[in-house]
Short mmCIF file of C-alpha atoms in Angstrom, two decimals:
data_model
loop_
_atom_site.label_atom_id
_atom_site.label_comp_id
_atom_site.label_asym_id
_atom_site.label_seq_id
_atom_site.Cartn_x
_atom_site.Cartn_y
_atom_site.Cartn_z
CA UNK A 62 -47.62 17.79 -12.38
CA UNK A 63 -46.78 21.40 -13.20
CA UNK A 64 -44.83 23.50 -10.74
CA UNK A 65 -46.85 26.11 -8.84
CA UNK A 66 -45.14 29.42 -8.15
CA UNK A 67 -46.11 30.92 -4.78
CA UNK A 68 -46.70 34.64 -4.55
CA UNK A 69 -45.05 36.66 -1.74
CA UNK A 70 -46.94 36.49 1.54
CA UNK A 71 -48.60 39.57 2.94
CA UNK A 72 -47.65 40.98 6.31
CA UNK A 73 -51.03 39.91 7.70
CA UNK A 74 -50.82 36.24 6.78
CA UNK A 75 -48.93 33.57 8.76
CA UNK A 76 -45.92 32.25 6.90
CA UNK A 77 -47.38 28.74 6.52
CA UNK A 78 -50.23 29.89 4.26
CA UNK A 79 -49.38 29.60 0.56
CA UNK A 80 -50.96 32.03 -1.88
CA UNK A 81 -51.51 30.25 -5.17
CA UNK A 82 -52.56 31.52 -8.62
CA UNK A 83 -56.27 32.24 -8.77
CA UNK A 84 -57.07 30.34 -11.98
CA UNK A 85 -57.08 26.55 -11.49
CA UNK A 86 -54.93 24.89 -14.13
CA UNK A 87 -55.87 21.55 -15.69
CA UNK A 88 -53.22 19.09 -16.77
CA UNK A 89 -55.61 17.40 -19.19
CA UNK A 90 -56.83 14.61 -16.93
CA UNK A 91 -59.51 16.28 -14.78
CA UNK A 92 -57.08 17.13 -11.98
CA UNK A 93 -56.51 20.86 -11.32
CA UNK A 94 -52.97 21.68 -10.24
CA UNK A 95 -53.42 25.15 -8.73
CA UNK A 96 -56.03 26.89 -6.63
CA UNK A 97 -57.10 30.20 -5.14
CA UNK A 98 -57.16 29.89 -1.31
CA UNK A 99 -60.01 32.41 -1.00
CA UNK A 100 -62.11 30.38 -3.43
CA UNK A 101 -61.12 27.22 -1.58
CA UNK A 102 -62.41 28.54 1.74
CA UNK A 103 -65.48 30.20 0.25
CA UNK A 104 -66.51 27.10 -1.68
CA UNK A 105 -66.29 24.88 1.37
CA UNK A 106 -68.22 27.28 3.61
CA UNK A 107 -70.95 27.55 0.98
CA UNK A 108 -71.28 23.77 0.79
CA UNK A 109 -71.54 23.59 4.59
CA UNK A 110 -74.23 26.28 4.73
CA UNK A 111 -76.15 24.66 1.89
CA UNK A 112 -76.20 21.46 3.96
CA UNK A 113 -77.36 23.40 7.02
CA UNK A 114 -80.23 24.89 5.08
CA UNK A 115 -81.21 21.49 3.71
CA UNK A 116 -81.11 19.91 7.18
CA UNK A 117 -82.70 22.94 8.90
CA UNK A 118 -79.81 23.76 11.24
CA UNK A 119 -80.07 27.28 12.59
CA UNK A 120 -76.38 26.97 13.46
CA UNK A 121 -73.64 24.43 13.97
CA UNK A 122 -70.90 24.55 16.58
CA UNK A 123 -67.78 22.82 15.28
CA UNK A 124 -65.29 21.27 17.71
CA UNK A 125 -63.59 18.87 15.30
CA UNK A 126 -60.41 20.53 13.91
CA UNK A 127 -61.04 19.03 10.45
CA UNK A 128 -64.53 20.53 10.30
CA UNK A 129 -63.20 23.85 11.60
CA UNK A 130 -60.64 23.93 8.83
CA UNK A 131 -63.26 22.90 6.25
CA UNK A 132 -65.62 25.68 7.28
CA UNK A 133 -63.08 28.48 7.63
CA UNK A 134 -59.52 27.42 6.77
CA UNK A 135 -58.58 28.11 10.40
CA UNK A 136 -55.99 25.87 12.04
CA UNK A 137 -54.44 26.19 15.48
CA UNK A 138 -52.60 23.58 17.59
CA UNK A 139 -54.24 20.89 15.47
CA UNK A 140 -53.01 17.85 17.39
CA UNK A 141 -53.86 19.38 20.75
CA UNK A 142 -57.45 20.09 19.74
CA UNK A 143 -57.91 16.62 18.29
CA UNK A 144 -57.87 15.36 21.88
CA UNK A 145 -59.06 18.44 23.76
CA UNK A 146 -62.35 19.83 22.47
CA UNK A 147 -62.02 23.31 23.88
CA UNK A 148 -61.77 25.38 20.72
CA UNK A 149 -64.97 25.81 18.73
CA UNK A 150 -66.38 27.75 15.79
CA UNK A 151 -69.96 28.98 15.62
CA UNK A 152 -71.40 28.92 12.08
CA UNK A 153 -74.97 30.20 11.69
CA UNK A 154 -77.01 29.45 8.58
CA UNK A 155 -76.75 33.18 7.99
CA UNK A 156 -74.82 35.70 10.03
CA UNK A 157 -71.26 36.12 11.30
CA UNK A 158 -68.93 33.16 11.79
CA UNK A 159 -67.42 33.40 15.28
CA UNK A 160 -64.24 31.72 16.44
CA UNK A 161 -64.05 30.81 20.13
CA UNK A 162 -60.31 30.50 20.54
CA UNK A 163 -57.72 29.40 23.06
CA UNK A 164 -56.58 32.49 25.02
CA UNK A 165 -53.95 34.59 23.32
CA UNK A 166 -53.98 32.81 19.96
CA UNK A 167 -56.84 34.39 18.00
CA UNK A 168 -54.35 36.29 15.82
CA UNK A 169 -53.47 32.99 14.11
CA UNK A 170 -56.88 33.06 12.37
CA UNK A 171 -58.41 36.53 12.47
CA UNK A 172 -56.82 37.50 9.14
CA UNK A 173 -59.08 34.96 7.41
CA UNK A 174 -62.01 36.41 5.49
CA UNK A 175 -64.15 33.51 6.75
CA UNK A 176 -63.78 34.57 10.41
CA UNK A 177 -66.01 37.54 11.24
CA UNK A 178 -65.30 37.74 14.97
CA UNK A 179 -63.08 36.09 17.58
CA UNK A 180 -63.90 35.52 21.24
CA UNK A 181 -62.20 33.56 24.00
CA UNK A 182 -63.46 30.00 24.46
CA UNK A 183 -65.75 29.41 27.40
CA UNK A 184 -64.48 25.85 27.79
CA UNK A 185 -60.71 26.31 27.71
CA UNK A 186 -60.17 23.94 30.62
CA UNK A 187 -63.05 21.51 30.09
CA UNK A 188 -60.59 18.61 29.91
CA UNK A 189 -60.04 19.12 33.63
CA UNK A 190 -62.98 17.33 35.23
CA UNK A 191 -63.55 19.66 38.15
CA UNK A 192 -64.08 22.59 35.76
CA UNK A 193 -66.72 20.97 33.52
CA UNK A 194 -69.81 22.21 35.32
CA UNK A 195 -68.34 25.67 35.69
CA UNK A 196 -67.78 26.07 31.95
CA UNK A 197 -70.90 24.49 30.46
CA UNK A 198 -73.50 27.05 31.51
CA UNK A 199 -71.67 30.11 30.11
CA UNK A 200 -71.13 28.15 26.89
CA UNK A 201 -74.82 27.34 26.50
CA UNK A 202 -75.99 30.84 27.36
CA UNK A 203 -73.63 32.50 24.88
CA UNK A 204 -74.43 30.17 21.98
CA UNK A 205 -78.17 30.40 22.60
CA UNK A 206 -77.99 34.19 22.63
CA UNK A 207 -76.20 34.14 19.27
CA UNK A 208 -78.71 31.75 17.71
CA UNK A 209 -81.67 33.85 18.88
CA UNK A 210 -80.01 37.04 17.66
CA UNK A 211 -79.20 35.73 14.21
CA UNK A 212 -82.54 34.02 13.61
CA UNK A 213 -84.84 36.41 15.43
CA UNK A 214 -86.61 33.31 16.68
CA UNK A 215 -87.16 32.40 20.33
CA UNK A 216 -88.54 28.96 19.50
CA UNK A 217 -86.92 25.54 19.86
CA UNK A 218 -84.29 25.87 17.13
CA UNK A 219 -82.12 23.06 15.76
CA UNK A 220 -78.40 23.34 16.51
CA UNK A 221 -75.74 20.87 15.38
CA UNK A 222 -72.69 19.77 17.38
CA UNK A 223 -70.07 17.63 15.68
CA UNK A 224 -68.15 16.63 18.83
CA UNK A 225 -68.33 17.71 22.45
CA UNK A 226 -68.83 16.53 26.01
CA UNK A 227 -72.31 15.58 27.17
CA UNK A 228 -72.55 18.50 29.59
CA UNK A 229 -72.12 21.01 26.73
CA UNK A 230 -75.01 19.47 24.81
CA UNK A 231 -77.14 19.58 27.96
CA UNK A 232 -76.14 23.20 28.48
CA UNK A 233 -77.61 24.10 25.07
CA UNK A 234 -80.74 22.05 25.71
CA UNK A 235 -81.22 23.90 28.99
CA UNK A 236 -81.45 27.09 26.90
CA UNK A 237 -84.33 25.65 24.88
CA UNK A 238 -82.39 24.56 21.81
CA UNK A 239 -82.74 21.23 20.02
CA UNK A 240 -79.30 19.65 19.84
CA UNK A 241 -78.33 17.16 17.12
CA UNK A 242 -75.12 15.34 16.25
CA UNK A 243 -74.18 16.92 12.91
CA UNK A 244 -70.98 14.94 12.24
CA UNK A 245 -72.53 12.61 9.67
CA UNK A 246 -74.29 15.50 7.92
CA UNK A 247 -70.99 17.39 7.80
CA UNK A 248 -69.08 14.41 6.42
CA UNK A 249 -71.80 13.86 3.82
CA UNK A 250 -71.46 17.50 2.79
CA UNK A 251 -67.68 17.08 2.48
CA UNK A 252 -67.92 13.99 0.21
CA UNK A 253 -67.95 16.14 -2.97
CA UNK A 254 -64.72 18.06 -3.54
CA UNK A 255 -64.51 21.45 -5.21
CA UNK A 256 -61.90 22.06 -7.92
CA UNK A 257 -59.77 23.87 -5.36
CA UNK A 258 -59.91 20.89 -3.00
CA UNK A 259 -58.91 18.53 -5.82
CA UNK A 260 -55.88 20.72 -6.51
CA UNK A 261 -54.96 20.53 -2.81
CA UNK A 262 -55.29 16.74 -2.89
CA UNK A 263 -53.09 16.53 -5.98
CA UNK A 264 -50.37 18.64 -4.34
CA UNK A 265 -50.57 16.62 -1.13
CA UNK A 266 -50.22 13.40 -3.13
CA UNK A 267 -47.19 14.68 -5.06
CA UNK A 268 -45.48 15.53 -1.76
CA UNK A 269 -46.25 12.10 -0.29
CA UNK A 270 -44.94 10.39 -3.40
CA UNK A 271 -41.67 12.26 -2.96
CA UNK A 272 -41.50 10.98 0.62
CA UNK A 273 -42.13 7.39 -0.46
CA UNK A 274 -39.43 7.68 -3.13
CA UNK A 275 -36.95 8.59 -0.39
CA UNK A 276 -38.07 5.57 1.63
CA UNK A 277 -37.71 3.21 -1.33
CA UNK A 278 -34.21 4.52 -1.99
CA UNK A 279 -33.23 3.83 1.65
CA UNK A 280 -34.49 0.22 1.73
CA UNK A 281 -31.54 -2.13 2.29
CA UNK A 282 -30.48 -4.86 4.71
CA UNK A 283 -29.58 -3.48 8.13
CA UNK A 284 -31.89 -0.46 8.19
CA UNK A 285 -34.74 -0.52 10.71
CA UNK A 286 -38.44 0.06 10.14
CA UNK A 287 -38.25 3.09 12.43
CA UNK A 288 -35.43 4.58 10.35
CA UNK A 289 -37.55 4.22 7.21
CA UNK A 290 -40.57 5.70 8.96
CA UNK A 291 -38.46 8.66 10.10
CA UNK A 292 -37.47 9.28 6.47
CA UNK A 293 -41.13 9.17 5.44
CA UNK A 294 -42.24 11.51 8.21
CA UNK A 295 -39.37 13.92 7.76
CA UNK A 296 -40.01 14.36 4.06
CA UNK A 297 -43.75 14.82 4.68
CA UNK A 298 -42.96 17.71 7.05
CA UNK A 299 -40.35 19.15 4.67
CA UNK A 300 -42.95 19.17 1.88
CA UNK A 301 -45.39 21.20 4.01
CA UNK A 302 -47.39 18.31 5.44
CA UNK A 303 -48.58 18.08 9.02
CA UNK A 304 -48.58 14.55 10.39
CA UNK A 305 -49.08 10.88 9.59
CA UNK A 306 -52.14 9.30 11.19
CA UNK A 307 -50.70 5.78 11.44
CA UNK A 308 -47.30 4.04 11.67
CA UNK A 309 -48.06 1.45 9.00
CA UNK A 310 -44.58 0.55 7.77
CA UNK A 311 -43.52 -3.04 8.39
CA UNK A 312 -41.18 -5.72 7.04
CA UNK A 313 -40.66 -9.47 6.68
CA UNK A 314 -43.01 -11.54 8.87
CA UNK A 315 -44.48 -8.31 10.25
CA UNK A 316 -46.17 -7.70 6.87
CA UNK A 317 -48.62 -10.52 7.73
CA UNK A 318 -51.10 -9.83 9.20
CA UNK A 319 -51.49 -6.20 8.24
CA UNK A 320 -51.63 -3.27 10.69
CA UNK A 321 -48.30 -3.91 12.43
CA UNK A 322 -46.72 -0.55 13.24
CA UNK A 323 -43.14 0.56 12.54
CA UNK A 324 -40.67 -0.88 15.05
CA UNK A 325 -36.95 -1.26 15.63
CA UNK A 326 -36.89 -4.47 13.60
CA UNK A 327 -33.90 -4.70 11.21
CA UNK A 328 -34.55 -5.51 7.55
CA UNK A 329 -32.96 -8.63 6.03
CA UNK A 330 -32.29 -9.57 2.39
CA UNK A 331 -35.16 -11.11 0.47
CA UNK A 332 -37.93 -9.66 2.64
CA UNK A 333 -40.87 -7.43 1.74
CA UNK A 334 -41.44 -3.93 3.10
CA UNK A 335 -45.00 -2.57 3.03
CA UNK A 336 -46.27 0.91 3.89
CA UNK A 337 -49.42 3.00 3.88
CA UNK A 338 -48.99 6.78 3.71
CA UNK A 339 -52.10 7.88 5.70
CA UNK A 340 -50.74 11.43 5.58
CA UNK A 341 -52.36 14.73 6.49
CA UNK A 342 -50.31 16.58 3.92
CA UNK A 343 -49.92 20.10 2.61
CA UNK A 344 -52.96 22.40 2.85
CA UNK A 345 -54.43 19.94 5.36
CA UNK A 346 -55.45 17.39 2.73
CA UNK A 347 -55.04 13.64 2.98
CA UNK A 348 -52.74 11.49 0.87
CA UNK A 349 -53.50 7.80 1.06
CA UNK A 350 -51.77 5.20 -1.08
CA UNK A 351 -49.83 2.01 -0.31
CA UNK A 352 -46.87 0.23 -1.83
CA UNK A 353 -44.87 -2.92 -1.11
CA UNK A 354 -41.15 -3.26 -1.91
CA UNK A 355 -38.57 -6.05 -2.03
CA UNK A 356 -35.34 -5.92 -0.02
CA UNK A 357 -32.34 -6.87 -2.18
CA UNK A 358 -29.95 -8.22 -3.09
CA UNK A 359 -31.50 -11.04 -5.08
CA UNK A 360 -34.92 -11.50 -6.62
CA UNK A 361 -38.34 -11.95 -5.04
CA UNK A 362 -39.63 -15.47 -4.59
CA UNK A 363 -42.39 -16.81 -6.81
CA UNK A 364 -44.72 -16.74 -3.79
CA UNK A 365 -43.97 -13.06 -3.12
CA UNK A 366 -44.61 -12.29 -6.77
CA UNK A 367 -47.90 -14.17 -6.71
CA UNK A 368 -49.11 -12.17 -3.69
CA UNK A 369 -48.11 -8.92 -5.34
CA UNK A 370 -49.80 -9.85 -8.61
CA UNK A 371 -53.06 -10.67 -6.82
CA UNK A 372 -53.00 -7.36 -4.92
CA UNK A 373 -52.24 -5.52 -8.17
CA UNK A 374 -55.11 -7.31 -9.91
CA UNK A 375 -57.50 -6.57 -7.06
CA UNK A 376 -56.75 -2.83 -7.07
CA UNK A 377 -56.95 -2.51 -10.85
CA UNK A 378 -60.10 -4.60 -11.23
CA UNK A 379 -61.84 -2.58 -8.54
CA UNK A 380 -60.71 0.69 -10.11
CA UNK A 381 -62.11 -0.52 -13.43
CA UNK A 382 -65.66 -0.84 -12.06
CA UNK A 383 -65.76 2.64 -10.53
CA UNK A 384 -67.94 5.13 -12.36
CA UNK A 385 -70.39 7.89 -11.44
CA UNK A 386 -73.82 6.47 -10.69
CA UNK A 387 -72.72 3.04 -9.51
CA UNK A 388 -74.09 2.16 -6.08
CA UNK A 389 -71.90 1.11 -3.18
CA UNK A 390 -73.68 -2.24 -3.08
CA UNK A 391 -72.97 -2.78 -6.79
CA UNK A 392 -69.30 -2.06 -6.12
CA UNK A 393 -69.29 -4.71 -3.41
CA UNK A 394 -71.04 -7.22 -5.69
CA UNK A 395 -68.77 -6.58 -8.69
CA UNK A 396 -65.49 -6.36 -6.77
CA UNK A 397 -62.54 -8.68 -7.38
CA UNK A 398 -63.21 -12.09 -5.84
CA UNK A 399 -60.70 -12.80 -3.10
CA UNK A 400 -59.38 -16.40 -3.17
CA UNK A 401 -60.74 -18.31 -0.19
CA UNK A 402 -57.42 -18.79 1.58
CA UNK A 403 -56.92 -15.02 1.74
CA UNK A 404 -60.44 -14.15 2.94
CA UNK A 405 -59.65 -14.23 6.66
CA UNK A 406 -57.13 -11.40 6.28
CA UNK A 407 -58.99 -9.29 3.73
CA UNK A 408 -58.76 -5.53 4.10
CA UNK A 409 -61.90 -4.08 5.79
CA UNK A 410 -62.90 -1.93 2.80
CA UNK A 411 -62.88 -2.03 -1.00
CA UNK A 412 -62.83 1.77 -1.20
CA UNK A 413 -63.07 4.64 1.25
CA UNK A 414 -63.43 8.37 0.83
CA UNK A 415 -60.50 10.79 1.02
CA UNK A 416 -60.49 14.50 1.83
CA UNK A 417 -58.99 16.06 4.93
CA UNK A 418 -58.62 12.52 6.27
CA UNK A 419 -60.15 9.14 5.52
CA UNK A 420 -63.79 10.08 4.94
CA UNK A 421 -67.13 8.82 3.73
CA UNK A 422 -68.01 6.57 1.97
CA UNK A 423 -66.66 3.27 3.24
CA UNK A 424 -67.61 0.40 0.95
CA UNK A 425 -66.98 -2.97 2.58
CA UNK A 426 -66.72 -6.36 0.88
CA UNK A 427 -70.00 -8.03 0.00
CA UNK A 428 -69.95 -10.38 2.99
CA UNK A 429 -69.33 -7.41 5.33
CA UNK A 430 -71.53 -4.83 3.61
CA UNK A 431 -74.51 -4.81 5.97
CA UNK A 432 -72.18 -4.67 8.98
CA UNK A 433 -69.95 -1.78 7.90
CA UNK A 434 -71.58 0.09 4.98
CA UNK A 435 -74.65 2.07 4.09
CA UNK A 436 -75.72 2.13 0.47
CA UNK A 437 -75.23 5.25 -1.64
CA UNK A 438 -74.09 6.39 -5.07
CA UNK A 439 -70.62 7.21 -6.34
CA UNK A 440 -70.70 10.81 -7.59
CA UNK A 441 -68.40 13.06 -9.64
CA UNK A 442 -66.13 15.04 -7.35
CA UNK A 443 -65.65 12.23 -4.86
CA UNK A 444 -62.09 11.13 -4.12
CA UNK A 445 -61.61 7.56 -2.92
CA UNK A 446 -58.77 5.18 -2.14
CA UNK A 447 -58.97 1.66 -3.58
CA UNK A 448 -57.57 -0.89 -1.11
CA UNK A 449 -55.92 -4.30 -1.28
CA UNK A 450 -54.20 -6.51 1.22
CA UNK A 451 -53.23 -10.08 0.29
CA UNK A 452 -51.92 -12.36 3.00
CA UNK A 453 -52.90 -15.77 4.32
CA UNK A 454 -52.92 -17.25 7.79
CA UNK A 455 -49.70 -19.11 8.55
CA UNK A 456 -47.61 -17.43 5.83
CA UNK A 457 -44.66 -15.09 6.35
CA UNK A 458 -45.43 -12.48 3.71
CA UNK A 459 -48.24 -10.07 2.96
CA UNK A 460 -48.67 -7.39 0.28
CA UNK A 461 -50.42 -4.02 0.71
CA UNK A 462 -51.29 -1.89 -2.34
CA UNK A 463 -53.65 1.08 -2.63
CA UNK A 464 -54.44 3.78 -5.15
CA UNK A 465 -56.19 7.15 -4.75
CA UNK A 466 -58.54 8.27 -7.53
CA UNK A 467 -60.90 11.09 -8.42
CA UNK A 468 -64.39 10.23 -9.67
CA UNK A 469 -65.04 12.27 -12.83
CA UNK A 470 -68.11 12.77 -15.01
CA UNK A 471 -67.13 9.77 -17.14
CA UNK A 472 -65.05 7.49 -14.90
CA UNK A 473 -62.00 8.03 -12.72
CA UNK A 474 -58.64 9.81 -12.85
CA UNK A 475 -55.68 8.65 -10.80
CA UNK A 476 -54.31 10.96 -8.16
CA UNK A 477 -51.63 8.51 -7.00
CA UNK A 478 -49.02 7.81 -9.67
CA UNK A 479 -46.23 6.11 -7.78
CA UNK A 480 -44.90 3.22 -9.89
CA UNK A 481 -45.49 -0.38 -8.93
CA UNK A 482 -42.53 -2.66 -8.26
CA UNK A 483 -41.50 -4.29 -11.53
CA UNK A 484 -39.53 -7.11 -9.91
CA UNK A 485 -42.53 -8.14 -7.84
CA UNK A 486 -44.89 -7.92 -10.82
CA UNK A 487 -42.66 -10.06 -13.06
CA UNK A 488 -43.74 -13.67 -12.74
CA UNK A 489 -40.98 -16.24 -12.25
#
């Protein structure tokens, strides 16, 4: 990946916002490596408003911090607002975008060209139960007034909410608005990435790969899982990332079954170490790939190598069938056939979408498809992670591998490029 030179920041912009060359640069494999932040924000807002027009939303009120960032580029106390839905952004199909912000912090976002006005949130303390009924009516009245003003229509207009408490939805309904859950519509809109988003994803991936390289270098007998996870997290932050959604870094018998979180367990020679990045990285974009390593000294066992080879084969076979136009059900039908003794501990998905976090689609294995998946079509501009976990009941070891790829007009291009472990791939 080419190096991107950042321009000096203006006095109006917070120091965490990078300004990047306006012309996206291609490295020859369909993956832009630079982006214009104004185009990034404008392209996403346009896609959201196109969806609103298609679904006949007069306006949407966004509480989810990921949707807020998608619509405007605005971020404030991200982790806090993941649990406390008291900051919201009003986006009409046409008209000014209004940020309803936590008191005293509007200046964090008002420099953005996507924010036309900032007001103080009417539900700042809605997480405190005794205040709920006091905050909901002012919220509903204010939003309804805005919708009527911007549409010129006093009828029963359709308004989307992506996440909120029940009393806020009822507050809008009391004002004569039709309230719909717009989360799935918003995620469907976000499934196709603009060139600027792809560049963000590529930069986030490069930073996560650097973090994993530091982890691999630190793997040795005597180190703990938590020490390795701290290295991973620290490098993610140093590279401009924000946080890691999971603590999926485990070793030895804790690699099987999957989903054990990092602990104070001490690594021993001859064991496996497996990790999944699950990182909200730089620019707020997700990086999601997995690798498994061997703890030296000595060589992996034949059994460890066989697990690794199967996981490698599963990921690469499933990448090979991905192409624009293939249906999710066809992916499930054509996917690598998991040997029977590993079926009980199969990973829940074959592929899942990637954007600002793990997104739509989720394509489950054929036997799970009707339970977890809805059919659709793989399209150019989608970014997906291809999953594998190989482990069997009663065994000590498990292997986790995963690659992140961009769907192009003709096939796929890899976003994750971290090398696989040669010792584990080499058959005894």
